[in-house]
mmCIF file of C-alpha atoms in Angstrom:
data_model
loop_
_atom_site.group_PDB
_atom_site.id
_atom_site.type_symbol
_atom_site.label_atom_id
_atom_site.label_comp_id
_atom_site.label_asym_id
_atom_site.label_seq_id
_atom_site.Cartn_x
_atom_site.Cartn_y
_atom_site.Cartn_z
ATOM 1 C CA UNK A 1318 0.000 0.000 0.000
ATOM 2 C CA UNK A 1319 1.371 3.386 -1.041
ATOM 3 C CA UNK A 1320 1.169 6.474 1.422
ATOM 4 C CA UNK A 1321 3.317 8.763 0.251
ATOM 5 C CA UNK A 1322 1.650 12.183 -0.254
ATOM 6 C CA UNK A 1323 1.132 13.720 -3.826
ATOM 7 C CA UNK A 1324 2.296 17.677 -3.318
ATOM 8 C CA UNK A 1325 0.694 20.806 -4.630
ATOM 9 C CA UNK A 1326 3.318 23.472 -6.696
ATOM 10 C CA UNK A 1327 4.053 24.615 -3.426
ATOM 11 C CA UNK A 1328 4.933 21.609 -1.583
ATOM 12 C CA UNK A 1329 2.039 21.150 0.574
ATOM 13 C CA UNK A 1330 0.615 17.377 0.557
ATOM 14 C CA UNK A 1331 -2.768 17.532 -2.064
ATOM 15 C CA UNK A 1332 -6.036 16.209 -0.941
ATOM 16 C CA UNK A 1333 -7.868 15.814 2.389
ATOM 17 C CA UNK A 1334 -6.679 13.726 5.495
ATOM 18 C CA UNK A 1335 -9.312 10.898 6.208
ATOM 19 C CA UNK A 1336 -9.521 9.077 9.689
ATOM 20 C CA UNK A 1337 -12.286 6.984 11.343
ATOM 21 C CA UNK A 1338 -12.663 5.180 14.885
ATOM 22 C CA UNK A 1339 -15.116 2.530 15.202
ATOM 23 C CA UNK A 1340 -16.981 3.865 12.078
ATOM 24 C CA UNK A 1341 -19.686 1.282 11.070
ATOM 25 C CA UNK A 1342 -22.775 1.323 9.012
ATOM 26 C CA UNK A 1343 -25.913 -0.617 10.131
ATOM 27 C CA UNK A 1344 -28.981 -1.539 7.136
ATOM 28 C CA UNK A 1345 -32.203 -3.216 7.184
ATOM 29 C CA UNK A 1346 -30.251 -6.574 6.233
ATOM 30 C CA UNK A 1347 -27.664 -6.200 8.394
ATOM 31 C CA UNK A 1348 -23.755 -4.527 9.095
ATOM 32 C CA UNK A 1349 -22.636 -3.444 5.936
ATOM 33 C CA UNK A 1350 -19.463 -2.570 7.400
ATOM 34 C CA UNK A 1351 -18.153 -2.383 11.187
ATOM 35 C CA UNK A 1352 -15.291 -1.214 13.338
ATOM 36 C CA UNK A 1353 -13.267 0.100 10.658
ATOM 37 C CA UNK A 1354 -10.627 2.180 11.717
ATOM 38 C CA UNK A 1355 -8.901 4.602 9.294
ATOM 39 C CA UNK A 1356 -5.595 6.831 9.391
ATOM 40 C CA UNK A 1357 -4.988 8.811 5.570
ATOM 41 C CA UNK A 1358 -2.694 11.843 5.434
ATOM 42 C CA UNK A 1359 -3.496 14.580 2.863
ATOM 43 C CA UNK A 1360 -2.093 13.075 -0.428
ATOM 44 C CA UNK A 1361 -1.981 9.483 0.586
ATOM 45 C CA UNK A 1362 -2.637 6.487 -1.647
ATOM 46 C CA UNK A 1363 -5.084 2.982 0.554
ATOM 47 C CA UNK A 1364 -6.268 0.443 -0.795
ATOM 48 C CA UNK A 1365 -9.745 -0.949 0.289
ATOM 49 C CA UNK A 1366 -9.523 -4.609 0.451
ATOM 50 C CA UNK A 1367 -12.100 -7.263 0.769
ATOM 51 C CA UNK A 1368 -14.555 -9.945 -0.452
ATOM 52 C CA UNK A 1369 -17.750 -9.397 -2.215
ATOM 53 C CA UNK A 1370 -20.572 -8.174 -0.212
ATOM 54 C CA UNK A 1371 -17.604 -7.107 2.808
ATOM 55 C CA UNK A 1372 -18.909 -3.460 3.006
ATOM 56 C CA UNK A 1373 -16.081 -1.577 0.977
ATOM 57 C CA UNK A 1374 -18.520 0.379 -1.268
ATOM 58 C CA UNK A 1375 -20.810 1.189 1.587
ATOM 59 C CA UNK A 1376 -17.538 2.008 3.378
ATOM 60 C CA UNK A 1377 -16.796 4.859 0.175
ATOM 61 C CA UNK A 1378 -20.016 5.483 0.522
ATOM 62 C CA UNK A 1379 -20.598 6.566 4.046
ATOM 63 C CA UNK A 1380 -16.862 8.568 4.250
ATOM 64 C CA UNK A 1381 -17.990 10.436 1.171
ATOM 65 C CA UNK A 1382 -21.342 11.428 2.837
ATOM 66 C CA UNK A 1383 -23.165 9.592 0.346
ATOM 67 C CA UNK A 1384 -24.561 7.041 3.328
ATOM 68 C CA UNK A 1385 -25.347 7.602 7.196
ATOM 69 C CA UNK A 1386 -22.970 6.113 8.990
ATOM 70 C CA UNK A 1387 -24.651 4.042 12.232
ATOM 71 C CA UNK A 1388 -21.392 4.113 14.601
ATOM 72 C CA UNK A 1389 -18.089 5.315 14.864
ATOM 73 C CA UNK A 1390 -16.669 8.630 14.288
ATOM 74 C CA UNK A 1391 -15.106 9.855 11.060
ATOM 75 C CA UNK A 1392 -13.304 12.877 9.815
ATOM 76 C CA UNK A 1393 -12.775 13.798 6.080
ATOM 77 C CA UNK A 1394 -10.535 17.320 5.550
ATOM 78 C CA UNK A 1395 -11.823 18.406 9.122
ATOM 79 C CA UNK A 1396 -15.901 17.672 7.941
ATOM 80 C CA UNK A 1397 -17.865 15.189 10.067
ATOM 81 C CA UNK A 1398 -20.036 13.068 9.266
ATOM 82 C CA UNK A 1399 -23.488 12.502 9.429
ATOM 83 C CA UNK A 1400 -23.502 16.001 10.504
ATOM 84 C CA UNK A 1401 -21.834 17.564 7.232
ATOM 85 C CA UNK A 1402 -23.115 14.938 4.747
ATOM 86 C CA UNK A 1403 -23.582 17.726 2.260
ATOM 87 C CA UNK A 1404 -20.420 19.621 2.510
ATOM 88 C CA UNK A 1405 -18.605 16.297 2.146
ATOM 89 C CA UNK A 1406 -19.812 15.502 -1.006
ATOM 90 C CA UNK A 1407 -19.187 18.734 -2.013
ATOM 91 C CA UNK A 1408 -15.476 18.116 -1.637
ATOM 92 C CA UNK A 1409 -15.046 13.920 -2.610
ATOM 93 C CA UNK A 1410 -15.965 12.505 -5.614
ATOM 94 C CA UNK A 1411 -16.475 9.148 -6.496
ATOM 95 C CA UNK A 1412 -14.531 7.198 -9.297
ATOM 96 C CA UNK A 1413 -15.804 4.633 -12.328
ATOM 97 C CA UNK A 1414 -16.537 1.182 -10.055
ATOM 98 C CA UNK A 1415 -17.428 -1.499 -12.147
ATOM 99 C CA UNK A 1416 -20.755 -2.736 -10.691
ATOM 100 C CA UNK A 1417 -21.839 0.470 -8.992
ATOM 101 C CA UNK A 1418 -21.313 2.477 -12.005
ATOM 102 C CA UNK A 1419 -22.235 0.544 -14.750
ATOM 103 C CA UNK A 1420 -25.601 1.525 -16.994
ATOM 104 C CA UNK A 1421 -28.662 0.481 -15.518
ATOM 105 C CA UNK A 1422 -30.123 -1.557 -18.006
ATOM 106 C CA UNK A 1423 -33.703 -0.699 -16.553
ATOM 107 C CA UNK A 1424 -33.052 2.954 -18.176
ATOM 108 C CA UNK A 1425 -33.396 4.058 -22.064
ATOM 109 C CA UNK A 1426 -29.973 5.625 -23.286
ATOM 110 C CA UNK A 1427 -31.963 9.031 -23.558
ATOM 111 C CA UNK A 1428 -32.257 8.409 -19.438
ATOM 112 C CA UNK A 1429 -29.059 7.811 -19.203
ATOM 113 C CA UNK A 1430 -28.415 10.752 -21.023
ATOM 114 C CA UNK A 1431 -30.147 12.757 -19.159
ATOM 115 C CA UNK A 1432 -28.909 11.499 -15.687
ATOM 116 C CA UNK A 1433 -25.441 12.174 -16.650
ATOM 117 C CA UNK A 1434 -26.003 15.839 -17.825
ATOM 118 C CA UNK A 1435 -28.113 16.190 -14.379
ATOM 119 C CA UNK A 1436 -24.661 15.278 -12.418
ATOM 120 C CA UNK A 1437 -22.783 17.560 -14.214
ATOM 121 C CA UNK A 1438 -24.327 20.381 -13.703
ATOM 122 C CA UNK A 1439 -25.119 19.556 -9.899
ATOM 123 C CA UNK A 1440 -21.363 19.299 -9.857
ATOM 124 C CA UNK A 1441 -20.668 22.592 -11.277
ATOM 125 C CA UNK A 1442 -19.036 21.071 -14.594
ATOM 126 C CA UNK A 1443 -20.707 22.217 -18.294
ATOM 127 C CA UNK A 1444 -22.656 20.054 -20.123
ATOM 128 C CA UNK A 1445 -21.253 18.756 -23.333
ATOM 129 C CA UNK A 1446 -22.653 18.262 -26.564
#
């Protein structure tokens, strides 16, 4: 696992320092994920390692304020989660995951279309033609 930190032009480590204690995430079908502890400096390089169905998406998920996290504490570049759910995804992002991104084949292309130009603008970037 690499950890060194990536560096701005002037120096300074890039990114946002993540830790957790505890953190855990309970659903109606049981612990997605629990006890996790986490130490990331600004810059740093994990990996997330574990079976199928082990809890590392809804791990993402819930340090990315995309999911309410049941126990623990976290801390993402000095936000907190639950209570600044929106602020963190403000300032995280989440990457192409084959089987959580993939197209839902439920939905026409035009809705697929559409959904993607509705992200974009939610996160500030111009639509494209």
């Amino acid at each position: 696992m690499d950890q060194s930190p990536r560096e701005t032009a002037h120096g300074a480590p890039r990114g946002l320092a993540v830790t957790a204690r505890g953190f855990g995430l309970r659903g109606p079908r049981g612990w997605a994920f629990r006890d996790v502890d986490v130490d990331a400096a600004p810059g740093s390089l994990i990996a997330v390692e574990g079976p199928s169905g082990s809890g590392r998406t809804c791990l993402l998920l819930a340090l990315t304020g995309r999911m309410k996290p049941t126990e623990g504490v976290a801390e993402v570049g000095g936000l907190k989660p639950p209570r600044r759910m929106s602020a963190l995804r403000r300032v995280s992002a989440l990457a192409n995951v084959t089987g959580v991104t993939d197209l839902e084949p439920a939905l026409t292309v035009g809705e697929h279309l559409r959904e993607r130009a509705l992200l974009q603008r939610r996160f500030g970037a111009a639509p494209r033609a």
